[in-house]
mmCIF file with all atom_site columns, C-alpha atoms in Angstrom:
data_model
loop_
_atom_site.group_PDB
_atom_site.id
_atom_site.type_symbol
_atom_site.label_atom_id
_atom_site.label_alt_id
_atom_site.label_comp_id
_atom_site.label_asym_id
_atom_site.label_entity_id
_atom_site.label_seq_id
_atom_site.pdbx_PDB_ins_code
_atom_site.Cartn_x
_atom_site.Cartn_y
_atom_site.Cartn_z
_atom_site.occupancy
_atom_site.B_iso_or_equiv
_atom_site.pdbx_formal_charge
_atom_site.auth_seq_id
_atom_site.auth_comp_id
_atom_site.auth_asym_id
_atom_site.auth_atom_id
_atom_site.pdbx_PDB_model_num
ATOM 1   C CA . UNK A 1 1   ? -7.814  25.294  -30.577 1.00 0.00 ? 1   UNK A CA 1
ATOM 2   C CA . UNK A 1 2   ? -10.939 23.618  -28.875 1.00 0.00 ? 2   UNK A CA 1
ATOM 3   C CA . UNK A 1 3   ? -9.540  20.379  -30.967 1.00 0.00 ? 3   UNK A CA 1
ATOM 4   C CA . UNK A 1 4   ? -6.835  20.369  -28.751 1.00 0.00 ? 4   UNK A CA 1
ATOM 5   C CA . UNK A 1 5   ? -8.125  21.153  -25.722 1.00 0.00 ? 5   UNK A CA 1
ATOM 6   C CA . UNK A 1 6   ? -10.326 18.587  -25.033 1.00 0.00 ? 6   UNK A CA 1
ATOM 7   C CA . UNK A 1 7   ? -8.039  15.797  -26.589 1.00 0.00 ? 7   UNK A CA 1
ATOM 8   C CA . UNK A 1 8   ? -6.001  17.174  -23.693 1.00 0.00 ? 8   UNK A CA 1
ATOM 9   C CA . UNK A 1 9   ? -8.160  16.862  -21.760 1.00 0.00 ? 9   UNK A CA 1
ATOM 10  C CA . UNK A 1 10  ? -9.343  13.424  -22.370 1.00 0.00 ? 10  UNK A CA 1
ATOM 11  C CA . UNK A 1 11  ? -5.296  12.153  -22.396 1.00 0.00 ? 11  UNK A CA 1
ATOM 12  C CA . UNK A 1 12  ? -5.798  13.514  -18.803 1.00 0.00 ? 12  UNK A CA 1
ATOM 13  C CA . UNK A 1 13  ? -8.813  11.688  -17.593 1.00 0.00 ? 13  UNK A CA 1
ATOM 14  C CA . UNK A 1 14  ? -7.737  8.695   -19.222 1.00 0.00 ? 14  UNK A CA 1
ATOM 15  C CA . UNK A 1 15  ? -4.096  8.570   -17.449 1.00 0.00 ? 15  UNK A CA 1
ATOM 16  C CA . UNK A 1 16  ? -6.034  9.422   -14.388 1.00 0.00 ? 16  UNK A CA 1
ATOM 17  C CA . UNK A 1 17  ? -8.079  6.828   -14.313 1.00 0.00 ? 17  UNK A CA 1
ATOM 18  C CA . UNK A 1 18  ? -5.085  3.862   -15.256 1.00 0.00 ? 18  UNK A CA 1
ATOM 19  C CA . UNK A 1 19  ? -3.212  6.513   -12.283 1.00 0.00 ? 19  UNK A CA 1
ATOM 20  C CA . UNK A 1 20  ? -6.071  5.263   -10.422 1.00 0.00 ? 20  UNK A CA 1
ATOM 21  C CA . UNK A 1 21  ? -5.739  0.858   -11.488 1.00 0.00 ? 21  UNK A CA 1
ATOM 22  C CA . UNK A 1 22  ? -2.364  1.356   -10.870 1.00 0.00 ? 22  UNK A CA 1
ATOM 23  C CA . UNK A 1 23  ? -2.680  2.827   -7.053  1.00 0.00 ? 23  UNK A CA 1
ATOM 24  C CA . UNK A 1 24  ? -5.586  -0.126  -6.440  1.00 0.00 ? 24  UNK A CA 1
ATOM 25  C CA . UNK A 1 25  ? -3.099  -2.964  -7.377  1.00 0.00 ? 25  UNK A CA 1
ATOM 26  C CA . UNK A 1 26  ? -0.749  -1.537  -5.560  1.00 0.00 ? 26  UNK A CA 1
ATOM 27  C CA . UNK A 1 27  ? -2.619  -0.931  -2.734  1.00 0.00 ? 27  UNK A CA 1
ATOM 28  C CA . UNK A 1 28  ? -4.340  -5.087  -2.670  1.00 0.00 ? 28  UNK A CA 1
ATOM 29  C CA . UNK A 1 29  ? -0.609  -6.443  -3.489  1.00 0.00 ? 29  UNK A CA 1
ATOM 30  C CA . UNK A 1 30  ? 0.299   -5.004  0.035   1.00 0.00 ? 30  UNK A CA 1
ATOM 31  C CA . UNK A 1 31  ? -2.456  -5.825  1.816   1.00 0.00 ? 31  UNK A CA 1
ATOM 32  C CA . UNK A 1 32  ? -2.249  -9.536  0.567   1.00 0.00 ? 32  UNK A CA 1
ATOM 33  C CA . UNK A 1 33  ? 1.076   -9.399  0.871   1.00 0.00 ? 33  UNK A CA 1
ATOM 34  C CA . UNK A 1 34  ? 1.114   -8.455  5.083   1.00 0.00 ? 34  UNK A CA 1
ATOM 35  C CA . UNK A 1 35  ? -2.462  -10.165 5.556   1.00 0.00 ? 35  UNK A CA 1
ATOM 36  C CA . UNK A 1 36  ? 0.282   -13.766 3.694   1.00 0.00 ? 36  UNK A CA 1
ATOM 37  C CA . UNK A 1 37  ? 2.669   -12.709 6.563   1.00 0.00 ? 37  UNK A CA 1
ATOM 38  C CA . UNK A 1 38  ? 1.105   -12.708 9.327   1.00 0.00 ? 38  UNK A CA 1
ATOM 39  C CA . UNK A 1 39  ? 2.275   -14.203 12.092  1.00 0.00 ? 39  UNK A CA 1
ATOM 40  C CA . UNK A 1 40  ? -0.292  -13.216 15.053  1.00 0.00 ? 40  UNK A CA 1
ATOM 41  C CA . UNK A 1 41  ? -3.476  -15.514 15.323  1.00 0.00 ? 41  UNK A CA 1
ATOM 42  C CA . UNK A 1 42  ? -5.277  -12.320 14.512  1.00 0.00 ? 42  UNK A CA 1
ATOM 43  C CA . UNK A 1 43  ? -6.672  -11.030 11.095  1.00 0.00 ? 43  UNK A CA 1
ATOM 44  C CA . UNK A 1 44  ? -5.913  -7.771  12.008  1.00 0.00 ? 44  UNK A CA 1
ATOM 45  C CA . UNK A 1 45  ? -3.428  -6.189  9.775   1.00 0.00 ? 45  UNK A CA 1
ATOM 46  C CA . UNK A 1 46  ? -3.394  -2.573  10.883  1.00 0.00 ? 46  UNK A CA 1
ATOM 47  C CA . UNK A 1 47  ? -2.603  -0.873  7.477   1.00 0.00 ? 47  UNK A CA 1
ATOM 48  C CA . UNK A 1 48  ? -4.602  2.501   8.581   1.00 0.00 ? 48  UNK A CA 1
ATOM 49  C CA . UNK A 1 49  ? -3.652  3.853   5.076   1.00 0.00 ? 49  UNK A CA 1
ATOM 50  C CA . UNK A 1 50  ? -1.085  3.623   2.328   1.00 0.00 ? 50  UNK A CA 1
ATOM 51  C CA . UNK A 1 51  ? 0.214   7.016   0.325   1.00 0.00 ? 51  UNK A CA 1
ATOM 52  C CA . UNK A 1 52  ? 1.095   5.967   -3.077  1.00 0.00 ? 52  UNK A CA 1
ATOM 53  C CA . UNK A 1 53  ? 3.394   9.417   -4.283  1.00 0.00 ? 53  UNK A CA 1
ATOM 54  C CA . UNK A 1 54  ? 4.901   8.672   -8.007  1.00 0.00 ? 54  UNK A CA 1
ATOM 55  C CA . UNK A 1 55  ? 7.485   10.547  -9.894  1.00 0.00 ? 55  UNK A CA 1
ATOM 56  C CA . UNK A 1 56  ? 9.025   10.460  -13.368 1.00 0.00 ? 56  UNK A CA 1
ATOM 57  C CA . UNK A 1 57  ? 10.512  6.376   -12.921 1.00 0.00 ? 57  UNK A CA 1
ATOM 58  C CA . UNK A 1 58  ? 10.306  5.974   -8.948  1.00 0.00 ? 58  UNK A CA 1
ATOM 59  C CA . UNK A 1 59  ? 7.663   5.283   -7.641  1.00 0.00 ? 59  UNK A CA 1
ATOM 60  C CA . UNK A 1 60  ? 7.966   5.640   -3.481  1.00 0.00 ? 60  UNK A CA 1
ATOM 61  C CA . UNK A 1 61  ? 4.627   4.313   -1.708  1.00 0.00 ? 61  UNK A CA 1
ATOM 62  C CA . UNK A 1 62  ? 4.400   4.999   2.462   1.00 0.00 ? 62  UNK A CA 1
ATOM 63  C CA . UNK A 1 63  ? 2.854   2.236   4.987   1.00 0.00 ? 63  UNK A CA 1
ATOM 64  C CA . UNK A 1 64  ? 1.478   4.046   7.614   1.00 0.00 ? 64  UNK A CA 1
ATOM 65  C CA . UNK A 1 65  ? 0.835   0.011   9.610   1.00 0.00 ? 65  UNK A CA 1
ATOM 66  C CA . UNK A 1 66  ? 0.030   -0.740  13.555  1.00 0.00 ? 66  UNK A CA 1
ATOM 67  C CA . UNK A 1 67  ? 2.735   -3.620  13.305  1.00 0.00 ? 67  UNK A CA 1
ATOM 68  C CA . UNK A 1 68  ? 5.815   -2.375  11.006  1.00 0.00 ? 68  UNK A CA 1
ATOM 69  C CA . UNK A 1 69  ? 7.635   -5.412  12.499  1.00 0.00 ? 69  UNK A CA 1
ATOM 70  C CA . UNK A 1 70  ? 5.328   -7.669  9.901   1.00 0.00 ? 70  UNK A CA 1
ATOM 71  C CA . UNK A 1 71  ? 7.793   -5.464  7.015   1.00 0.00 ? 71  UNK A CA 1
ATOM 72  C CA . UNK A 1 72  ? 10.546  -4.127  9.272   1.00 0.00 ? 72  UNK A CA 1
ATOM 73  C CA . UNK A 1 73  ? 11.640  -7.593  10.319  1.00 0.00 ? 73  UNK A CA 1
ATOM 74  C CA . UNK A 1 74  ? 13.674  -9.830  8.291   1.00 0.00 ? 74  UNK A CA 1
ATOM 75  C CA . UNK A 1 75  ? 14.384  -6.769  6.299   1.00 0.00 ? 75  UNK A CA 1
ATOM 76  C CA . UNK A 1 76  ? 15.119  -5.677  3.672   1.00 0.00 ? 76  UNK A CA 1
ATOM 77  C CA . UNK A 1 77  ? 14.503  -9.000  2.699   1.00 0.00 ? 77  UNK A CA 1
ATOM 78  C CA . UNK A 1 78  ? 11.137  -8.284  3.691   1.00 0.00 ? 78  UNK A CA 1
ATOM 79  C CA . UNK A 1 79  ? 10.755  -5.297  1.612   1.00 0.00 ? 79  UNK A CA 1
ATOM 80  C CA . UNK A 1 80  ? 12.418  -6.413  -1.373  1.00 0.00 ? 80  UNK A CA 1
ATOM 81  C CA . UNK A 1 81  ? 10.240  -9.746  -1.908  1.00 0.00 ? 81  UNK A CA 1
ATOM 82  C CA . UNK A 1 82  ? 7.517   -6.624  -1.517  1.00 0.00 ? 82  UNK A CA 1
ATOM 83  C CA . UNK A 1 83  ? 9.262   -4.482  -4.143  1.00 0.00 ? 83  UNK A CA 1
ATOM 84  C CA . UNK A 1 84  ? 9.442   -7.053  -6.576  1.00 0.00 ? 84  UNK A CA 1
ATOM 85  C CA . UNK A 1 85  ? 5.758   -8.280  -5.980  1.00 0.00 ? 85  UNK A CA 1
ATOM 86  C CA . UNK A 1 86  ? 4.726   -4.946  -6.356  1.00 0.00 ? 86  UNK A CA 1
ATOM 87  C CA . UNK A 1 87  ? 7.041   -5.215  -9.783  1.00 0.00 ? 87  UNK A CA 1
ATOM 88  C CA . UNK A 1 88  ? 5.391   -7.759  -11.141 1.00 0.00 ? 88  UNK A CA 1
ATOM 89  C CA . UNK A 1 89  ? 1.528   -6.831  -10.276 1.00 0.00 ? 89  UNK A CA 1
ATOM 90  C CA . UNK A 1 90  ? 2.023   -3.429  -12.509 1.00 0.00 ? 90  UNK A CA 1
ATOM 91  C CA . UNK A 1 91  ? 4.303   -5.533  -14.707 1.00 0.00 ? 91  UNK A CA 1
ATOM 92  C CA . UNK A 1 92  ? 7.196   -2.901  -14.474 1.00 0.00 ? 92  UNK A CA 1
ATOM 93  C CA . UNK A 1 93  ? 10.484  -3.352  -14.322 1.00 0.00 ? 93  UNK A CA 1
ATOM 94  C CA . UNK A 1 94  ? 12.007  0.620   -15.581 1.00 0.00 ? 94  UNK A CA 1
ATOM 95  C CA . UNK A 1 95  ? 10.629  2.230   -12.217 1.00 0.00 ? 95  UNK A CA 1
ATOM 96  C CA . UNK A 1 96  ? 12.298  2.416   -9.698  1.00 0.00 ? 96  UNK A CA 1
ATOM 97  C CA . UNK A 1 97  ? 9.486   1.818   -5.650  1.00 0.00 ? 97  UNK A CA 1
ATOM 98  C CA . UNK A 1 98  ? 11.046  2.561   -2.445  1.00 0.00 ? 98  UNK A CA 1
ATOM 99  C CA . UNK A 1 99  ? 8.832   0.951   0.048   1.00 0.00 ? 99  UNK A CA 1
ATOM 100 C CA . UNK A 1 100 ? 8.946   3.848   3.769   1.00 0.00 ? 100 UNK A CA 1
ATOM 101 C CA . UNK A 1 101 ? 7.455   1.693   6.980   1.00 0.00 ? 101 UNK A CA 1
ATOM 102 C CA . UNK A 1 102 ? 6.158   4.309   9.309   1.00 0.00 ? 102 UNK A CA 1
ATOM 103 C CA . UNK A 1 103 ? 4.532   2.735   13.001  1.00 0.00 ? 103 UNK A CA 1
ATOM 104 C CA . UNK A 1 104 ? 1.016   4.757   13.855  1.00 0.00 ? 104 UNK A CA 1
ATOM 105 C CA . UNK A 1 105 ? 1.482   5.313   17.006  1.00 0.00 ? 105 UNK A CA 1
ATOM 106 C CA . UNK A 1 106 ? -2.833  5.348   18.307  1.00 0.00 ? 106 UNK A CA 1
ATOM 107 C CA . UNK A 1 107 ? -4.046  2.694   16.203  1.00 0.00 ? 107 UNK A CA 1
ATOM 108 C CA . UNK A 1 108 ? -7.376  2.657   17.512  1.00 0.00 ? 108 UNK A CA 1
ATOM 109 C CA . UNK A 1 109 ? -7.962  6.206   16.192  1.00 0.00 ? 109 UNK A CA 1
ATOM 110 C CA . UNK A 1 110 ? -7.484  5.000   13.666  1.00 0.00 ? 110 UNK A CA 1
ATOM 111 C CA . UNK A 1 111 ? -12.000 4.326   12.146  1.00 0.00 ? 111 UNK A CA 1
ATOM 112 C CA . UNK A 1 112 ? -10.243 1.961   9.619   1.00 0.00 ? 112 UNK A CA 1
ATOM 113 C CA . UNK A 1 113 ? -7.681  0.022   12.314  1.00 0.00 ? 113 UNK A CA 1
ATOM 114 C CA . UNK A 1 114 ? -10.095 0.471   14.432  1.00 0.00 ? 114 UNK A CA 1
ATOM 115 C CA . UNK A 1 115 ? -13.921 -1.202  12.648  1.00 0.00 ? 115 UNK A CA 1
ATOM 116 C CA . UNK A 1 116 ? -11.311 -3.960  11.599  1.00 0.00 ? 116 UNK A CA 1
ATOM 117 C CA . UNK A 1 117 ? -11.171 -4.907  15.384  1.00 0.00 ? 117 UNK A CA 1
ATOM 118 C CA . UNK A 1 118 ? -14.238 -5.176  15.530  1.00 0.00 ? 118 UNK A CA 1
ATOM 119 C CA . UNK A 1 119 ? -15.804 -6.709  13.657  1.00 0.00 ? 119 UNK A CA 1
ATOM 120 C CA . UNK A 1 120 ? -12.268 -9.091  14.563  1.00 0.00 ? 120 UNK A CA 1
ATOM 121 C CA . UNK A 1 121 ? -14.275 -9.166  18.345  1.00 0.00 ? 121 UNK A CA 1
ATOM 122 C CA . UNK A 1 122 ? -17.328 -10.018 16.218  1.00 0.00 ? 122 UNK A CA 1
ATOM 123 C CA . UNK A 1 123 ? -16.404 -12.431 14.448  1.00 0.00 ? 123 UNK A CA 1
ATOM 124 C CA . UNK A 1 124 ? -15.288 -14.981 17.530  1.00 0.00 ? 124 UNK A CA 1
#
């Protein structure tokens, strides 16, 4: 009984670690896509947070962003391209990826967006 419990714990820890690495790949893919597709001068990407919810066969991604037009303009073409990029990054074709974009009402109340803004001002 003790051996089985420790085996389950090791398996769970391994899956947790793989899940964290997969989440980081998703976040990096989204941030790179947003930075690459910015149409204005500022280097501030304006992503407050990215929520990732995983279920069997589906990865639900909610992006809280300052400038939703970056991903909504040309929708669904841009969202489809982002979904393809994420699927390629994760090397998964059997999972459906759903992306939801949510606009941040008060972006400068978000610490990471405020930090990006201050860093950009210092660079200038």
